CSV table of C-alpha atoms in Angstrom, one decimal:
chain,number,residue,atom,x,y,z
Y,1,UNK,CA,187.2,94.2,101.0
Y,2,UNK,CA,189.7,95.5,98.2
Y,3,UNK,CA,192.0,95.5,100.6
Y,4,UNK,CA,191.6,91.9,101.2
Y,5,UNK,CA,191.5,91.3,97.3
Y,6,UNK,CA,194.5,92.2,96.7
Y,7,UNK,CA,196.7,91.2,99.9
Y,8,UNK,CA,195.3,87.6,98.4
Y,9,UNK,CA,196.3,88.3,95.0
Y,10,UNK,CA,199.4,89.3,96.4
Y,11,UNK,CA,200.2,86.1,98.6
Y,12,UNK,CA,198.6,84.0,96.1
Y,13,UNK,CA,201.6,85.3,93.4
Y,14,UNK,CA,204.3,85.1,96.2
Y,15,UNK,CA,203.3,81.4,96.8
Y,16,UNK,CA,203.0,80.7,92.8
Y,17,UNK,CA,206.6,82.2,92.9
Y,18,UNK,CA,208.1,80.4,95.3
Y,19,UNK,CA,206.6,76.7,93.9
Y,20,UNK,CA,208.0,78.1,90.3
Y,21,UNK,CA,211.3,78.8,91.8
Y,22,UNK,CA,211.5,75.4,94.3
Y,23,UNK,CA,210.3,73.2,90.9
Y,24,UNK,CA,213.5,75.2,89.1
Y,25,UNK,CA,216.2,74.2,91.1
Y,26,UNK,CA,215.0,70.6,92.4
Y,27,UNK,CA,215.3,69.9,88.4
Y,28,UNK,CA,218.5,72.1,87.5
Y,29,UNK,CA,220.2,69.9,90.7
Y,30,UNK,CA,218.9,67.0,88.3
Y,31,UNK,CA,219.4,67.4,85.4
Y,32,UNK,CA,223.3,69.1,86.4
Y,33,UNK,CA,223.7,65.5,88.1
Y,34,UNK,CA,222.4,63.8,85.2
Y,35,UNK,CA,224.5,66.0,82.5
Y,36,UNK,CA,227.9,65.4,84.9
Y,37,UNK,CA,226.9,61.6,84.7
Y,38,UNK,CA,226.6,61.4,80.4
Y,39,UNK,CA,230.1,63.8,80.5
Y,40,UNK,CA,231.5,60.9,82.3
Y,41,UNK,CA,230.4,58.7,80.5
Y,42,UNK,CA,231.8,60.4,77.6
Y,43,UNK,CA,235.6,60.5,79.4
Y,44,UNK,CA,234.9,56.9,79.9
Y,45,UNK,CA,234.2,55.3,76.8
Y,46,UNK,CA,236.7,58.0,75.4
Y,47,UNK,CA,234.1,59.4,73.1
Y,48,UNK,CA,235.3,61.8,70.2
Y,49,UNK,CA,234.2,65.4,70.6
Y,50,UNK,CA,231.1,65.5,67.8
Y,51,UNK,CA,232.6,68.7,66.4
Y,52,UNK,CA,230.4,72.5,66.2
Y,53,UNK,CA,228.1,71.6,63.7
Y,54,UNK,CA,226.7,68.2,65.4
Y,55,UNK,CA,226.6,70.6,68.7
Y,56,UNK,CA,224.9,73.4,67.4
Y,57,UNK,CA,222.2,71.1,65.5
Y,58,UNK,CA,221.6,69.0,68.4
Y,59,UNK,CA,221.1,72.1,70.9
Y,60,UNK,CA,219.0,74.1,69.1
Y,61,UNK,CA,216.9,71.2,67.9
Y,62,UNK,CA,216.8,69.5,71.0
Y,63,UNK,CA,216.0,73.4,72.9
Y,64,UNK,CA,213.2,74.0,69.9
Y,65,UNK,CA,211.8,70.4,71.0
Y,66,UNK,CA,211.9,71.6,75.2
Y,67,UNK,CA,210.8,75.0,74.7
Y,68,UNK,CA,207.7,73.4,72.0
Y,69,UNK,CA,206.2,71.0,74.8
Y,70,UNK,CA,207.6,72.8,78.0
Y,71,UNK,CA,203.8,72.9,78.8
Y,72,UNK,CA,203.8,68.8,78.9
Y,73,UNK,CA,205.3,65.8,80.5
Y,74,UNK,CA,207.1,65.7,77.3
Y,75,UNK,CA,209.1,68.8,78.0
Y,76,UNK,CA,211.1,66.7,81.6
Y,77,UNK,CA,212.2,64.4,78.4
Y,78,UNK,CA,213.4,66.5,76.3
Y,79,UNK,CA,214.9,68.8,78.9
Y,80,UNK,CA,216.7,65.7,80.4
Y,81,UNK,CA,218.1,64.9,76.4
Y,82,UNK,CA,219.5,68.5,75.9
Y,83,UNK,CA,221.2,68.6,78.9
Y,84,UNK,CA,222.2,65.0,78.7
Y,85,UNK,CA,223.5,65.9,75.3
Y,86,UNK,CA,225.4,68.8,76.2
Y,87,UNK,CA,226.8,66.6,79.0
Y,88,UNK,CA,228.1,64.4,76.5
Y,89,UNK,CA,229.9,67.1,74.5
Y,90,UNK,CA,231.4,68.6,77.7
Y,91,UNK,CA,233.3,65.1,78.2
Y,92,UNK,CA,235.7,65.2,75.8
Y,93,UNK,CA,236.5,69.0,76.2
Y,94,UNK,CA,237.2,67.6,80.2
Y,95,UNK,CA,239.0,64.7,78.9
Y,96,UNK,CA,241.2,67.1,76.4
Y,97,UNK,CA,241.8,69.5,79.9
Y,98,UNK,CA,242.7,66.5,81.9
Y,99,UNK,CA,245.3,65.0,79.3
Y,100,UNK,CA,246.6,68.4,77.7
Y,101,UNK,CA,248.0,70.2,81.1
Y,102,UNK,CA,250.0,68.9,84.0
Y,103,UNK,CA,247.5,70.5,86.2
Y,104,UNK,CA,244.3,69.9,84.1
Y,105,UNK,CA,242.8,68.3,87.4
Y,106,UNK,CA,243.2,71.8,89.4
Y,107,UNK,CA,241.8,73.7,86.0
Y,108,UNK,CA,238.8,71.5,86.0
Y,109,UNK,CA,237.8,71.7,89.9
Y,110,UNK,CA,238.8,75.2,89.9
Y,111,UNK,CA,236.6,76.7,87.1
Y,112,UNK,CA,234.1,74.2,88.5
Y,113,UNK,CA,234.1,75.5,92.5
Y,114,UNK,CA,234.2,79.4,90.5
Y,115,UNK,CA,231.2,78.7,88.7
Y,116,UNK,CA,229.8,77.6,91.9
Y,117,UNK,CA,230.3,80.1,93.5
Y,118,UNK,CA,229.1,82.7,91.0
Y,119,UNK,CA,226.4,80.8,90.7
Y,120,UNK,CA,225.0,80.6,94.7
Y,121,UNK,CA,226.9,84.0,95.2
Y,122,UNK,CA,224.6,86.0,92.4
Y,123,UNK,CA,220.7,83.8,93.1
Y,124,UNK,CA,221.6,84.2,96.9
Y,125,UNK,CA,221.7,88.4,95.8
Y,126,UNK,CA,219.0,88.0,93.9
Y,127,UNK,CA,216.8,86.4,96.0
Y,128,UNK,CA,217.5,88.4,99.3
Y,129,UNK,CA,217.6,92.2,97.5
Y,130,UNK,CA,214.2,90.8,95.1
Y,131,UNK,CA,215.8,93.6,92.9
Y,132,UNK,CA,214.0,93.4,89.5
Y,133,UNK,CA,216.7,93.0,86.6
Y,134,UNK,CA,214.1,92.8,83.9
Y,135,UNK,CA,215.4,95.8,82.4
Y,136,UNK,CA,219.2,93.6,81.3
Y,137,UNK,CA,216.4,91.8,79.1
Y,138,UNK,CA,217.6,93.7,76.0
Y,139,UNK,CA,221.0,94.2,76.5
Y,140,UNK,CA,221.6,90.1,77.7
Y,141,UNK,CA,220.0,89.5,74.0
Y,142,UNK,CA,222.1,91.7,72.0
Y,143,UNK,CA,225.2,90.3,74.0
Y,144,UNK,CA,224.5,87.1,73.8
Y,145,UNK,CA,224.1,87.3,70.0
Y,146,UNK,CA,227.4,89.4,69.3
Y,147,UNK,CA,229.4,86.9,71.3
Y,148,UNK,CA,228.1,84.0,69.6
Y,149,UNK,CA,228.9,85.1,66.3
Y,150,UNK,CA,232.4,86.5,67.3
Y,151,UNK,CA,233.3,82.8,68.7
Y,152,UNK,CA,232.1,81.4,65.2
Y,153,UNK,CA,234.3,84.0,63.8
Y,154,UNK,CA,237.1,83.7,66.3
Y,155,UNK,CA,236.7,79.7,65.4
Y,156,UNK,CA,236.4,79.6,61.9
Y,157,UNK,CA,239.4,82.1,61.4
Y,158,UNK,CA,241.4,80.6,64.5
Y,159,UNK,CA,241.7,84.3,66.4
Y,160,UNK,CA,243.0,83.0,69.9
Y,161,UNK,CA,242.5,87.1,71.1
Y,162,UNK,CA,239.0,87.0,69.9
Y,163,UNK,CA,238.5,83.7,71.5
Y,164,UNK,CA,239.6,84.7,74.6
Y,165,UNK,CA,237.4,87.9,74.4
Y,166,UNK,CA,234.5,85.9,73.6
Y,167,UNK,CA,234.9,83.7,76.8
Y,168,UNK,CA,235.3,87.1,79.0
Y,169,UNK,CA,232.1,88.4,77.3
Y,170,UNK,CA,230.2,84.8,78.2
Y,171,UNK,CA,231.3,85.1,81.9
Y,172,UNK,CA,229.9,88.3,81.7
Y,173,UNK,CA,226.9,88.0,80.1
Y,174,UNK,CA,226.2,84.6,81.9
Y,175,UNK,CA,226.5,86.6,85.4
Y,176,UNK,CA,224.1,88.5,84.0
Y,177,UNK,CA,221.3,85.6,82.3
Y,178,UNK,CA,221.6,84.3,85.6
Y,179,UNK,CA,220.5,87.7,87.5
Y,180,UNK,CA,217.6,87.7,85.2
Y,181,UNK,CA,216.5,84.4,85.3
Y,182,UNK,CA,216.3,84.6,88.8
Y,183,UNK,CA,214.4,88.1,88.9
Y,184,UNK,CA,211.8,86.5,86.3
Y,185,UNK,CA,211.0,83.9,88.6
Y,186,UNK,CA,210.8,85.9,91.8
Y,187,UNK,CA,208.9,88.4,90.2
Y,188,UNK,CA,206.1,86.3,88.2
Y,189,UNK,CA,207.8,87.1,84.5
Y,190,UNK,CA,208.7,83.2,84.1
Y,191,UNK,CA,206.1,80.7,85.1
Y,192,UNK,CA,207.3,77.8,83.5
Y,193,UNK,CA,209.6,75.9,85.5
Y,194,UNK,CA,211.1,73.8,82.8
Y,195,UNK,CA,212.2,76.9,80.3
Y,196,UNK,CA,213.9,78.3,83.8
Y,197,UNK,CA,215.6,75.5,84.3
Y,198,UNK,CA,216.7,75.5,80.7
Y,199,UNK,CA,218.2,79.5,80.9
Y,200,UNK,CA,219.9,78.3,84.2
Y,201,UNK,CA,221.5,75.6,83.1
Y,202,UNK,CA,222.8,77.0,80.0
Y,203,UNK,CA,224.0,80.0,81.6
Y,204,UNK,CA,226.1,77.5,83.9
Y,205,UNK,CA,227.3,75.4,81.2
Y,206,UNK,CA,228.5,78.7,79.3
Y,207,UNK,CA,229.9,80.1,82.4
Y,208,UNK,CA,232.2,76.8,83.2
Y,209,UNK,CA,233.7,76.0,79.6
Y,210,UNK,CA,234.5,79.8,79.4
Y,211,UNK,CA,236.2,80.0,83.0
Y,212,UNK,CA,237.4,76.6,81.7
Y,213,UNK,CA,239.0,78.3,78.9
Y,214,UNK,CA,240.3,81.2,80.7
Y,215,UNK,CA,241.9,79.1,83.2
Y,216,UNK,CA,243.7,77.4,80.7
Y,217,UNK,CA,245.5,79.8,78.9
Y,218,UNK,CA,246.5,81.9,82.0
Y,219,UNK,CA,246.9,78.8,84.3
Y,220,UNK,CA,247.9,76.0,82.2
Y,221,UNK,CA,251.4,74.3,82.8
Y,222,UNK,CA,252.1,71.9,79.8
């Protein structure tokens, strides 16, 4: 009868799993679509790039507002407004790519199709091993926060080697969110669909400007 208890428990945890992780990527698929569409938009209309301060305020406000009602219908708004937001700051960074290189096309798809690929390559790993990467939890933080405040200081004191260190730490350390993210879900430690799809498409965004980047200094032709 124990036995039984727990084979149910078990089952019952697997399916919660797999609705958690089907719910995270029907709405990452979405709300990538949707954040490609405001980016064109952006190239479109020729909008200015809002500048770092603007970014930051809006993405960590608009992120406080998702993670504060990710338990509501609320959250699908506010989720679809960050990433819609950080679509529309992505545009002119495209648009700059696009105009600045001879080749800025073959930059664009090709940091594009690599984040792809990283991104399919390391959740198809994840999922088939199940491996639990839990334990990056600390280091992921702590790297995460040292990169961000070298690319403030990298920006503010106009350090292209720091730069381009930062952007090798985010592919890094993004490879690595997205390892996690997708061990949390398999393995019960995120519930909430909406804050998944929030880590994953952050760690996507990060992982294409800084391939973006990369591409650009090392691939560029004027």
């Amino acid at each position: 009868m124990r036995f039984n208890t727990v084979t149910a428990r078990s089952e019952a945890g697997i399916l919660a799993s797999n609705k958690v992780l089907k719910n995270t990527y029907l709405l990452l698929s979405m709300t990538l679509l949707f954040s490609a569409g405001t980016a064109a938009l952006a190239m479109v209309f020729n909008l200015p790039y809002p500048g770092p301060i603007i970014t930051l305020v809006g993405y960590f406000g608009l992120l406080f507002l998702t993670t504060r009602f990710s338990n509501s219908a609320l959250g699908l708004v506010f989720v679809f407004a960050l990433t819609g937001f950080m679509g529309l700051t992505l545009g002119p960074i495209l648009d700059m790519y696009l105009h600045a290189f001879s080749n800025g096309q073959q930059l664009v798809m090709t940091a594009l199709g690599g984040t792809g690929l990283i991104f399919l390559g390391l959740s198809a790993y994840a999922l088939t091993t199940r491996k639990d990467f839990s334990f990056m939890a600390g280091f992921l933080m702590t790297g995460v926060l040292v990169a961000f405040f070298a690319g403030l200081a990298a920006m503010l004191f106009s350090i292209p080697a720091l730069s381009l260190g930062v952007s090798a730490m985010f592919i890094m350390l993004m490879a690595g969110m997205i390892l996690y993210q997708t061990s949390e879900i398999i393995h019960g430690g995120e519930t909430n669909y909406i804050l998944a799809t929030v880590s994953l498409y952050v760690s996507i965004y990060n992982l294409f400007l800084s391939l973006l980047q990369l591409l650009g200094v090392f691939s560029g032709e004027d």
